[in-house]
Coordinates of C-alpha atoms (C1' of nucleotides) in Angstrom, one line a residue:
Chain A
X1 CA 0.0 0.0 0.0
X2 CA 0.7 3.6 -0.6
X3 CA 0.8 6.0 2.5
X4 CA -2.6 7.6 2.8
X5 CA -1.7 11.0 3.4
X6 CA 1.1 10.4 0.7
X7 CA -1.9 9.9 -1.9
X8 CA -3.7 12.9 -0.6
X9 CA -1.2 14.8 -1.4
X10 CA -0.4 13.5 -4.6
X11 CA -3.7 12.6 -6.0
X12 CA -2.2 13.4 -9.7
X13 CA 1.0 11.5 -9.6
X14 CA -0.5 8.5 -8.4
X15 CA -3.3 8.5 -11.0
X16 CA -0.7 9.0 -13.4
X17 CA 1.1 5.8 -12.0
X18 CA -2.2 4.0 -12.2
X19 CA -2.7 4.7 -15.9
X20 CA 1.0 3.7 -16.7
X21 CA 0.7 0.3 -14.7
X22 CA -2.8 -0.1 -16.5
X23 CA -4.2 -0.2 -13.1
X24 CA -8.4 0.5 -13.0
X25 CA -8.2 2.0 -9.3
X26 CA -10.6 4.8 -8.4
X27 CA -7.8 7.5 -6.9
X28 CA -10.5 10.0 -7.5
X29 CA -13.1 8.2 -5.3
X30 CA -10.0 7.3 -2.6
X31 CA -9.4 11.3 -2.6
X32 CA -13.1 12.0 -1.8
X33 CA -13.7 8.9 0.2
X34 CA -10.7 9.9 2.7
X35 CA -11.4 13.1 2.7
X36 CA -14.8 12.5 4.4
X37 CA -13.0 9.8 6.2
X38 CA -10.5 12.4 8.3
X39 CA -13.4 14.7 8.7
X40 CA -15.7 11.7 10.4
X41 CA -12.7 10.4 12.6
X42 CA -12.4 13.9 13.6
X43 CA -15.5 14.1 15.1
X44 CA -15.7 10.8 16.8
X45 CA -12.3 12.0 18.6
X46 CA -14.4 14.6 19.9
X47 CA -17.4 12.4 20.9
X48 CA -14.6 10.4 23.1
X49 CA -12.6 13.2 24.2
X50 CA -16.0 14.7 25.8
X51 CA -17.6 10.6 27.0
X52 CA -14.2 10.6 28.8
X53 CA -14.1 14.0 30.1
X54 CA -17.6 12.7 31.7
X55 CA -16.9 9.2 32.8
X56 CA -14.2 10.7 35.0
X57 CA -16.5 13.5 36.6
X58 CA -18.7 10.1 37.4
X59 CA -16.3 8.7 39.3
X60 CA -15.6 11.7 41.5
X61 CA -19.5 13.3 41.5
X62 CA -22.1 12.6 44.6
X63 CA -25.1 9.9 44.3
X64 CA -27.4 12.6 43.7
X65 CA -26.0 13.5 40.7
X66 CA -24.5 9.7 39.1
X67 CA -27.9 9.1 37.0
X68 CA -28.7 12.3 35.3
X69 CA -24.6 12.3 34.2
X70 CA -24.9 8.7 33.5
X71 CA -27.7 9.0 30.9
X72 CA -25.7 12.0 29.3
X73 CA -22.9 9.3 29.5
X74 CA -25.0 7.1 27.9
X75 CA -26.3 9.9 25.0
X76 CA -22.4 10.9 24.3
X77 CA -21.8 7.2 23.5
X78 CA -24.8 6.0 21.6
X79 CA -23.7 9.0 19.4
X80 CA -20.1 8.2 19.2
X81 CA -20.8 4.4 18.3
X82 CA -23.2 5.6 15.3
X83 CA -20.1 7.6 14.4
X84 CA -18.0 4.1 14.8
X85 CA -20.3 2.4 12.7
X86 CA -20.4 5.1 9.4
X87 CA -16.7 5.3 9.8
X88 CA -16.3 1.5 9.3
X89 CA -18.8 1.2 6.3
X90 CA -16.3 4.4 4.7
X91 CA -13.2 2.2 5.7
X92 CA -14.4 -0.5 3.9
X93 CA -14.5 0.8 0.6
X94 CA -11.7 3.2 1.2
X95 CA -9.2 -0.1 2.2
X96 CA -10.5 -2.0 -1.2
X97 CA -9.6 1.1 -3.4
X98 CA -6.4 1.4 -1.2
X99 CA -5.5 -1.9 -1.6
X100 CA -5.9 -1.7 -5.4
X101 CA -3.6 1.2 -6.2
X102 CA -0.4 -0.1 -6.9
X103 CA 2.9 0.8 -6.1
X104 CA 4.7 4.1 -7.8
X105 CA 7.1 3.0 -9.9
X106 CA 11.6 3.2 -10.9
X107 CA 11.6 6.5 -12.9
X108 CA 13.8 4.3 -15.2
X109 CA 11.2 1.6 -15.5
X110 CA 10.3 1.3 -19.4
X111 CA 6.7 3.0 -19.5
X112 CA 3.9 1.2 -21.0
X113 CA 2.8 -2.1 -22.3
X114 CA 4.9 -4.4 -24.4
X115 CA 7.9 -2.0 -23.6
X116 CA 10.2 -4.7 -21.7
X117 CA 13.6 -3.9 -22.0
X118 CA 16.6 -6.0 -23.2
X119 CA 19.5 -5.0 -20.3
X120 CA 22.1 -7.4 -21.0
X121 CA 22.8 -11.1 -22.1
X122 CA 24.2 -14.1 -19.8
X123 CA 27.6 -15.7 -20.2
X124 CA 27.1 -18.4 -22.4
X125 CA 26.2 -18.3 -26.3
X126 CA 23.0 -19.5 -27.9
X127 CA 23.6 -23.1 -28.4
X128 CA 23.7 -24.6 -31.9
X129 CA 22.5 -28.3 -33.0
X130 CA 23.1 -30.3 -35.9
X131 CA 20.2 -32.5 -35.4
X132 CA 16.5 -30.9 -34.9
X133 CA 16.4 -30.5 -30.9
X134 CA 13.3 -31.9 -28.8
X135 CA 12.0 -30.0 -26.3
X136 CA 11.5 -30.9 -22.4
X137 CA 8.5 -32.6 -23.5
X138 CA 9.8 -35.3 -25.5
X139 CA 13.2 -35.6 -23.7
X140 CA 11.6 -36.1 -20.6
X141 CA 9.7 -38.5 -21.5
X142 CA 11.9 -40.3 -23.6
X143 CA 14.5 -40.2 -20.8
X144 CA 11.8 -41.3 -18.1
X145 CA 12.6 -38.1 -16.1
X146 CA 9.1 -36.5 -16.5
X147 CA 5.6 -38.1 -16.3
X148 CA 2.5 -35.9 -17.3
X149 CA 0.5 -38.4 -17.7
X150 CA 0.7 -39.7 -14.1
X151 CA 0.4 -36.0 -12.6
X152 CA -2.9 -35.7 -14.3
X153 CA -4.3 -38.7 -13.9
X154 CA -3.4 -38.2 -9.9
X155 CA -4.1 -34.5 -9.5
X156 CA -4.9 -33.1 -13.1
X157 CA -3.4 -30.9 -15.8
X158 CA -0.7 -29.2 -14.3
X159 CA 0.8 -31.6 -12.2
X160 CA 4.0 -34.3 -12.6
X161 CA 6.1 -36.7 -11.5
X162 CA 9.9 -36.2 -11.6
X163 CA 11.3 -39.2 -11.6
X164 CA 14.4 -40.6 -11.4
X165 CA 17.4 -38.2 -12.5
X166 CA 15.0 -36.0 -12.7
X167 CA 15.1 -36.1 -8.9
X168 CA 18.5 -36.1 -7.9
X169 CA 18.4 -32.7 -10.5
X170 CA 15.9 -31.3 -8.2
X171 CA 18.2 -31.7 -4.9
X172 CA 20.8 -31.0 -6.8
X173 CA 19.8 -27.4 -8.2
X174 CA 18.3 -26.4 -4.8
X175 CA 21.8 -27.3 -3.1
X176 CA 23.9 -25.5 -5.9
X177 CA 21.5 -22.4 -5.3
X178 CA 21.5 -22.8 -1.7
X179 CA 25.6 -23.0 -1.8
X180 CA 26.3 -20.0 -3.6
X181 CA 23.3 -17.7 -1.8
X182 CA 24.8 -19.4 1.5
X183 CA 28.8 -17.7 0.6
X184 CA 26.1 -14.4 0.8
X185 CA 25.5 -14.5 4.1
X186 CA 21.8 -15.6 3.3
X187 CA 19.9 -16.9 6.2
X188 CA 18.6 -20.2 4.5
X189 CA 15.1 -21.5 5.5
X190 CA 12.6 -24.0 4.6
X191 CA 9.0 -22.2 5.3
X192 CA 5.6 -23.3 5.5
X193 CA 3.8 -24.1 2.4
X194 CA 0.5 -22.8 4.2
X195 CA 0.1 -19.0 5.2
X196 CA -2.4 -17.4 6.6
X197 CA -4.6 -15.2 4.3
X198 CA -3.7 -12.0 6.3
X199 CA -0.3 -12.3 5.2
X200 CA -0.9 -13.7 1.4
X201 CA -2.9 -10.5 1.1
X202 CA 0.1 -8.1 2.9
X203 CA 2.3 -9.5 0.2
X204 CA 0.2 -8.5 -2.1
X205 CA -1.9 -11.5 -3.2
X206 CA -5.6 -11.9 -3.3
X207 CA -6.7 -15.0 -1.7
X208 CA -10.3 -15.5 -2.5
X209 CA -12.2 -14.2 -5.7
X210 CA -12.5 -15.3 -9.5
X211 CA -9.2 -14.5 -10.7
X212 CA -7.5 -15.6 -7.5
X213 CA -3.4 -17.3 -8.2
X214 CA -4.1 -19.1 -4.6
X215 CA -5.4 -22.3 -3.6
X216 CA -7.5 -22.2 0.0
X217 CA -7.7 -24.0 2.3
X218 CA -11.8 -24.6 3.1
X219 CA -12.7 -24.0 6.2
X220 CA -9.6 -22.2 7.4
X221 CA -8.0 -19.1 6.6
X222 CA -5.0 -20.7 5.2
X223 CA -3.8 -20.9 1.6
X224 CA -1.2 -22.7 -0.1
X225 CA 1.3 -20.1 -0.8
X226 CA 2.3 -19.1 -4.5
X227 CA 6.1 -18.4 -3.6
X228 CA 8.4 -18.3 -0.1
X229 CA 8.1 -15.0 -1.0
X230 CA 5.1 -14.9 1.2
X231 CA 6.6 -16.8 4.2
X232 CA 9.9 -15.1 4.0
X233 CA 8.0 -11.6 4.0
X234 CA 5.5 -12.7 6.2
X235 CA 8.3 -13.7 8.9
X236 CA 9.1 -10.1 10.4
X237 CA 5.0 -8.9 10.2
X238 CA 4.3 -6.4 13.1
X239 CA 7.8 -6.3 13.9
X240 CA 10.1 -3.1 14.6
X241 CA 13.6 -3.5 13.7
X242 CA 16.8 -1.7 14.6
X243 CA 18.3 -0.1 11.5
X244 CA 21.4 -1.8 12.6
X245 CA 20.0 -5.3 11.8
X246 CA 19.3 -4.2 8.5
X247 CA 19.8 -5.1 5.8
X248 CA 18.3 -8.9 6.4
X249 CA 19.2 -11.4 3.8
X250 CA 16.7 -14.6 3.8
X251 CA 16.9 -17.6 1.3
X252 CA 14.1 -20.0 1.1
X253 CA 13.2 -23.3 0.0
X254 CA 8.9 -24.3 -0.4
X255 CA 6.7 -25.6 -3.0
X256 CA 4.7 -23.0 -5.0
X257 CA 0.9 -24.0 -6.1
X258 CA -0.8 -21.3 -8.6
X259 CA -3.9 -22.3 -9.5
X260 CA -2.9 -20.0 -13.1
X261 CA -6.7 -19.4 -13.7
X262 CA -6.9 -17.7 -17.3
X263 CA -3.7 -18.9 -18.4
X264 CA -5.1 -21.7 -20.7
X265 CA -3.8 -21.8 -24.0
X266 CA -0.6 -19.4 -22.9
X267 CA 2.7 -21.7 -23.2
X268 CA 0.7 -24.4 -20.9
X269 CA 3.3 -27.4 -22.4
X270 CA 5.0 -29.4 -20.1
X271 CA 6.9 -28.1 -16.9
X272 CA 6.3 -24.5 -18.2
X273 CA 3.3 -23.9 -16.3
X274 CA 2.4 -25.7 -13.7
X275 CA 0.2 -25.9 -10.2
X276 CA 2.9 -27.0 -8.3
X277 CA 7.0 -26.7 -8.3
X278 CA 9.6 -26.3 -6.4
X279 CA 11.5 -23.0 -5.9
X280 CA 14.5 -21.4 -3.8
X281 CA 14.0 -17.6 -3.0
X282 CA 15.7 -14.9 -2.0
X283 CA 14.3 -12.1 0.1
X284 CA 15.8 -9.2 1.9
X285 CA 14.5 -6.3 4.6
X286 CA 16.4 -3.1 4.1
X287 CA 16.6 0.4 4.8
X288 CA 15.4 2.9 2.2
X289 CA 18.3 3.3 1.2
X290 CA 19.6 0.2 0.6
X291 CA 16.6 -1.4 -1.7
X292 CA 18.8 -0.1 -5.1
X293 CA 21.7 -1.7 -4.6
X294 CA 20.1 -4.7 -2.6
X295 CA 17.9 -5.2 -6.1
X296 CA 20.8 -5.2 -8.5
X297 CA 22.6 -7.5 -5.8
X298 CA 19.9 -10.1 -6.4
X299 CA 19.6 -9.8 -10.0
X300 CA 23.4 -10.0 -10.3
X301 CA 23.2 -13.4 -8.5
X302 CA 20.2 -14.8 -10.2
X303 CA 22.9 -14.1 -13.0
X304 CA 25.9 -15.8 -11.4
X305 CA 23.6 -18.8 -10.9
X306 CA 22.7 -19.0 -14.6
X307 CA 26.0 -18.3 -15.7
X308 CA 27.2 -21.3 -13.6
X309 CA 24.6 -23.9 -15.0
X310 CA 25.6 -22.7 -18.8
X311 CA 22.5 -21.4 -19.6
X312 CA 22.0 -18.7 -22.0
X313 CA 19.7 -16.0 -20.5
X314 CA 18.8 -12.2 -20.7
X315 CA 18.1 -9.8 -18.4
X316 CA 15.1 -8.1 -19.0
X317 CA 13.8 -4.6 -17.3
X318 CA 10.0 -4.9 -16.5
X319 CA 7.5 -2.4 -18.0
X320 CA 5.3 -0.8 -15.8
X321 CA 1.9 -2.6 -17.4
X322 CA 3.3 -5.6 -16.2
X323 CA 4.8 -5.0 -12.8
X324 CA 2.6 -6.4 -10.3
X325 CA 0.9 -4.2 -7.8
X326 CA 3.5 -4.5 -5.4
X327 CA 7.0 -4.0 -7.4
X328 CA 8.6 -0.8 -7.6
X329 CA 11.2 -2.6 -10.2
X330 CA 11.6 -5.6 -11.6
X331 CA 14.0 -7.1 -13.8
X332 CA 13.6 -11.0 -15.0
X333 CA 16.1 -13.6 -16.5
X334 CA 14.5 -15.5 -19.1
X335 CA 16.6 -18.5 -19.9
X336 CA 16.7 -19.4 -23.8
X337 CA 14.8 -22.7 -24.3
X338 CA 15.5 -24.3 -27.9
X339 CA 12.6 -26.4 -27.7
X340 CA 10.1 -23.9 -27.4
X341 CA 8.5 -22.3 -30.0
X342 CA 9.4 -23.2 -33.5
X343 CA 12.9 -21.6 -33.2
X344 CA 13.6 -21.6 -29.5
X345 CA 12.7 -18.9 -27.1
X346 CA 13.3 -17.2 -24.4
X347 CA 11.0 -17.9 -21.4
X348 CA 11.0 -16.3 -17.7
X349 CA 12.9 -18.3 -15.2
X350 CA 13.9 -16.0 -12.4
X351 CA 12.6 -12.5 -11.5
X352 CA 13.4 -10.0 -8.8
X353 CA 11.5 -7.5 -7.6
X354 CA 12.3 -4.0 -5.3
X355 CA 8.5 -3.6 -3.6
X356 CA 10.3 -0.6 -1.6
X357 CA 7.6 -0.2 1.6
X358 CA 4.8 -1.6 0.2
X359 CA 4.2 -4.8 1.3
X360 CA 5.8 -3.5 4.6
X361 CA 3.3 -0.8 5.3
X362 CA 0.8 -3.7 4.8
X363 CA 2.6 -6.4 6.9
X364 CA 4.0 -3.7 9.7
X365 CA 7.7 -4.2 9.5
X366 CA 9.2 -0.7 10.7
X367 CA 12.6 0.2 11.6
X368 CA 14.1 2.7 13.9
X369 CA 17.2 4.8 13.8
X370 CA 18.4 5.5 17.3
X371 CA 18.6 8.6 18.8
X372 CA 15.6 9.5 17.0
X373 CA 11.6 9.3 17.7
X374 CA 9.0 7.0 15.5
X375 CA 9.6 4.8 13.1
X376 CA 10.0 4.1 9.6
X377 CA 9.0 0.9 7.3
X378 CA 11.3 -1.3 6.0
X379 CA 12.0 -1.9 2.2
X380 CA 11.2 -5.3 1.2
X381 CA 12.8 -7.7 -2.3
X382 CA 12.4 -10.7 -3.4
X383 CA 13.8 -12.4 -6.0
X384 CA 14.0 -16.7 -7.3
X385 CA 17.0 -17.9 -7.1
X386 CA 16.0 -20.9 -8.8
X387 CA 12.9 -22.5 -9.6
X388 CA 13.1 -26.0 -10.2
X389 CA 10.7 -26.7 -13.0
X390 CA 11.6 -23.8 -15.6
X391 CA 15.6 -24.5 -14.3
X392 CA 15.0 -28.3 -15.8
X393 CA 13.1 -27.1 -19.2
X394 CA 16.6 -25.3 -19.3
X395 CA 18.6 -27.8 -18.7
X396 CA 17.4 -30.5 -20.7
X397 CA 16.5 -28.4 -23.6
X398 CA 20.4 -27.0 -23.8
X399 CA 22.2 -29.6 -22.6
X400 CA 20.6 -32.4 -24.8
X401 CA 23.1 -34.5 -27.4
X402 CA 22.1 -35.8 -31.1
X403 CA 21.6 -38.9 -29.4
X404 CA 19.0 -38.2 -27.3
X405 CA 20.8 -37.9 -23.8
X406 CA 21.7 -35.0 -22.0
X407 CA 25.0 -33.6 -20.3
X408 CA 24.6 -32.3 -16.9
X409 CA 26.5 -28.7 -16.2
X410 CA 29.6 -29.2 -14.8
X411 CA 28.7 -27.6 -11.7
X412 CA 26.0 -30.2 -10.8
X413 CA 28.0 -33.2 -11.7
X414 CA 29.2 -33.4 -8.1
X415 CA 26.3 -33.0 -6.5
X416 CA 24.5 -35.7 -9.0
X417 CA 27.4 -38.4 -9.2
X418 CA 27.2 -38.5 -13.2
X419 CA 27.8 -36.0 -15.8
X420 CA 24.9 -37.7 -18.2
X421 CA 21.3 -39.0 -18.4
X422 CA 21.3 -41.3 -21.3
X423 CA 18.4 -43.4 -22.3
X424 CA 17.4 -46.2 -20.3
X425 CA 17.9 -49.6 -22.0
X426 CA 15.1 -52.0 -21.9
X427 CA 17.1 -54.7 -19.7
X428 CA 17.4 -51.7 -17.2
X429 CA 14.1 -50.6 -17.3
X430 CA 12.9 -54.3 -16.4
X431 CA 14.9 -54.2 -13.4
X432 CA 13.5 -50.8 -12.2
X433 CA 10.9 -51.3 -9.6
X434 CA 7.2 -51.2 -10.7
X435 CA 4.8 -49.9 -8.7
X436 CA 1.6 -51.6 -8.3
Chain B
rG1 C1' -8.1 -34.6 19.8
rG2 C1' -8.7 -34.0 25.7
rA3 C1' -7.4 -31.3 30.3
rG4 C1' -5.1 -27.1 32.5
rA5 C1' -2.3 -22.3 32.4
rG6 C1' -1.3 -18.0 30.0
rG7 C1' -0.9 -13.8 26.0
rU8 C1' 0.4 -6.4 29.1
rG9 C1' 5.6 -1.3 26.0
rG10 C1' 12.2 -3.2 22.6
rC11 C1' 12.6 -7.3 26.6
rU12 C1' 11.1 -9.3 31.7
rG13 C1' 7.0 -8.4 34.6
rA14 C1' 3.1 -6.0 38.2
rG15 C1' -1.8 -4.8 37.7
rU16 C1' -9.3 -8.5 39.2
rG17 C1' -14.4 -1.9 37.5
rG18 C1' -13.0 4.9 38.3
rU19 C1' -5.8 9.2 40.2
rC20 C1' -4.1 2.9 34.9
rU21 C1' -3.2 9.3 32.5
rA22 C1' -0.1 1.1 32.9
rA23 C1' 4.2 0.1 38.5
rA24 C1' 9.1 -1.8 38.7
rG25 C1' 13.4 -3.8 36.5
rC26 C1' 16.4 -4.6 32.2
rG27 C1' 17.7 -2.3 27.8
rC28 C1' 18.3 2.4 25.3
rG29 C1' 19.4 7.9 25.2
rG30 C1' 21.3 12.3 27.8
rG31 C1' 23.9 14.1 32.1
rU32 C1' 27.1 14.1 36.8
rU33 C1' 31.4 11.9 38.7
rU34 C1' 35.8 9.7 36.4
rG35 C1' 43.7 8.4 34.1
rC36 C1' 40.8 5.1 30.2
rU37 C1' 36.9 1.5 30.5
rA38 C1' 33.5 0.0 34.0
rA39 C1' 30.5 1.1 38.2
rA40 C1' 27.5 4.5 40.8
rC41 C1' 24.0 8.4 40.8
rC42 C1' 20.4 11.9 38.3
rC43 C1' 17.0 12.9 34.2
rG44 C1' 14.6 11.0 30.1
rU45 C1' 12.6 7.0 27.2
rG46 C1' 6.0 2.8 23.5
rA47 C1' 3.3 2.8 18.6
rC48 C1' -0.3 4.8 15.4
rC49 C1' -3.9 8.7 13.9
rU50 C1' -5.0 13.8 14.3
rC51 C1' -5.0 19.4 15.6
rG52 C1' -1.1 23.2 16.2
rC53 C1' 4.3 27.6 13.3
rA54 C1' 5.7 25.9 18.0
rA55 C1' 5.1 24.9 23.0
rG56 C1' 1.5 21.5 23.5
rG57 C1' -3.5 19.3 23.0
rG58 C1' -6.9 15.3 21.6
rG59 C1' -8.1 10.2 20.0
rU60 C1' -6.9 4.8 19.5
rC61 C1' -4.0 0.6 21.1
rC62 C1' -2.9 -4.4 27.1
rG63 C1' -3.1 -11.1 21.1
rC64 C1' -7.7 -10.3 17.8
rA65 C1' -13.1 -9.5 17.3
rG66 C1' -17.6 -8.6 19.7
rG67 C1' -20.6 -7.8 24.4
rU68 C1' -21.9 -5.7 29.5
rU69 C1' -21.1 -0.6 31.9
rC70 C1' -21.5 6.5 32.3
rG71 C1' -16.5 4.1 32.7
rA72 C1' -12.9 -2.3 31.1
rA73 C1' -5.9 -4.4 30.8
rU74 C1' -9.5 -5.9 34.7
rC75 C1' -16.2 -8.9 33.9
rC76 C1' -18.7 -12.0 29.7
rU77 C1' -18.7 -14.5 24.6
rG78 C1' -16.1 -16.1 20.4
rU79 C1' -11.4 -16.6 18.0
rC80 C1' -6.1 -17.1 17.2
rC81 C1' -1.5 -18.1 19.4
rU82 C1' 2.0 -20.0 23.3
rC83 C1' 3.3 -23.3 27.3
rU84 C1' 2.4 -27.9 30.5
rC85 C1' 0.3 -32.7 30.9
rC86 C1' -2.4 -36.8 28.4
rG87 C1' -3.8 -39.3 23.8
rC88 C1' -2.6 -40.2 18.6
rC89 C1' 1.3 -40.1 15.1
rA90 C1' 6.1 -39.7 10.8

RNA sequence: GGAGAGGUGGCUGAGUGGUCUAAAGCGCGGGUUUGCUAAACCCGUGACCUCGCAAGGGGUCCGCAGGUUCGAAUCCUGUCCUCUCCGCCA
């Protein structure tokens, strides 16, 4: 969220920021609504100030006097309450539109819609094949890494089985992340996989509604969460920090289940898009001052990772129309996947985000500065480090040899034990143990 | 899942209807004293909203949400969380 007086004050910037990030909320009606808002709350002050002034005079006043003082008592507060309830019904409305308007954004953000910009390219060159490359699709099946058909029949479109290398590639990526965020001084966690809808919605996502990312819990107000994003964030809510812990650098590992309603028919092949995979994330609390540097930090290492696993990538700076509400900035890697498309693309893998005090002011994470009264909110980023299932599309589509294998990168052959996953024989996949 | 206890400021912790306008300690800040450091002593120290140029004033907040009352940290109901014991369980 936005400061409220900040808004107030600059009712024609943040419209301005609305119509860039192609966001429909009513900063007109917020104005007016708030307006009426500070005006009401005045008043009620008042109606307290005076119930108080009386209550006291109660306690010190003779018998004689108590009932007729008491039923003024009684007036002042019916009156006050009637205030109460008028002010909540404005609140209501005033938090929804609140809640709506979306961050301001990096003056050097590219403005508009379809204006991503290209910032740089990754390490490693494009590869070239001499033989028509599969995509993760094929390979994964012919190499017994992937099962589609077993996710749905268990849980539906959207879900898999990893199996065998597939696997080990799984522990493997999040140890190599978790080994090179951990020389960082990351704090590494494994989170909850469930939050509670109070802190989803602090992050910034809607739990509950038609267009909702999040799967609920029924009867509970719990969700599955969409990213350790939301854990990690949700760690330090309603805390007040000294400026001298800052900044705070968290890595974490959950699964991540988006329900990705409306996404049919977008890139929905294989791993791509899916309910459920596995991700490590960064996050970090900072001062104000530190969120710049603390952002570039992260992208830099979301880099570092993909330059290590040989993957070619860009960076790419987000345009406001597709930051989400929260971001201030955002720049993403997408990795280039030869078997997508008809030429090979690019496609998102990582993404970091600066969401400067926004989810803060919503989740309460202040800091103080000593020597100095009141506090100030934090700065909060996020960024993947690696997210398994777009990290293996990668992987496998780059990596893969005219004979239908696939070389591991170098850095994950110690952590795997081979440097290859080569088509099973039939005599080996015999002896592999059937499940009933 | 059952029984019990409890959630109070940055922390510990007192407070069972009206000077609670929340004690005290720790911590923190300032000062005095002082070869240095430490100790001792003195003073000051919650958050948020709002009015005011300022000094200062007002309101809200004792896990959260309701209720009783002129008045609630205190009484009542619900809810969440923590701890102890029992049961179940990887």
């Amino acid at each position: 969220m936005l400061d409220r007086k900040f808004i107030l004050e600059n009712a024609p910037l943040v419209k301005e920021n609305c119509l860039r990030r192609k966001s429909p909320a009513d900063v007109d009606r917020f104005v007016a609504l708030e307006t009426q808002r500070r005006a009401l709350q005045a008043r009620l002050d008042d109606l307290n100030r005076q119930a108080n002034e009386l209550s006291r005079s109660i306690g010190k006043a003779d018998a004689a006097q108590r009932e007729a003082l008491k039923a003024k008592g009684r007036e002042l507060r019916a009156e006050a309450q009637a205030a109460e309830h008028e002010l909540a019904g404005l609140a209501a409305e005033l938090d929804a539109i609140h809640r709506a308007i979306p961050n301001l954004s990096h003056p050097d953000a590219p403005v508009g819609e379809n204006a991503n910009r290209e910032l740089r390219r990754g390490k490693t060159p494009l590869p070239t094949f001499n033989f028509p490359p599969r995509d993760h699709v094929q390979l994964g099946e012919q190499l017994d890494l992937i099962d589609l058909e077993g996710g749905a029949r268990v849980a539906g479109h959207g879900f898999y089985f990893l199996k065998n290398e597939a696997v080990l590639l799984e522990l493997a990526l999040q140890r190599y992340a978790l080994d090179v965020l951990l020389r960082e001084v990351f704090t590494p966690a494994i989170t909850p996989d469930l939050a509670r809808n109070e802190i989803l919605s602090g992050i910034g996502y809607i739990p509950r509604g038609p267009e909702t990312q999040i799967y609920s819990i029924a009867d509970s107000d719990l969700s599955l969460v969409a990213t350790a994003e939301i854990t990690l964030g949700g760690l330090l809510a309603d805390h007040i920090l000294e400026r001298e812990e800052l900044p705070i650098k968290l890595c974490g590992i959950s699964h991540c289940y988006r329900t990705e309603a409306g996404a049919h028919g977008r890139a929905t092949r294989g791993l791509y898009r899916v309910h459920q995979f596995t991700k490590v994330e960064m996050f970090a609390f900072t001062t104000p001052e530190q969120s710049e540097e603390m952002l570039e930090h992260f992208c830099e290492l979301e880099c570092r990772l993909f330059d290590g696993l040989g993957i070619p990538y860009r960076v790419i700076d987000t345009c406001t129309a597709e930051l989400g509400g929260p971001a201030y900035r955002k720049f993403d890697l997408e990795a280039w996947m030869p078997g997508r498309g008809e030429q090979g693309e690019f496609g998102e893998v990582t993404s970091t985000s600066n969401c400067t005090d926004y989810q803060a002011r919503r989740l309460g994470i202040r800091f103080r500065n000593k020597h100095e009264k009141g506090t100030h909110f934090v700065h909060t980023l996020n960024g993947t480090a690696i997210a398994i299932s777009r990290a293996l599309i990668a992987i496998l589509e780059n990596y893969q040899q005219a004979d239908g294998s696939v070389r591991m990168p170098p850095v994950l052959q110690p952590l795997l034990g081979f440097d290859a996953i080569t088509p099973k024989t039939q005599a080996k996949r015999d002896a592999a143990p059937h499940s009933s």
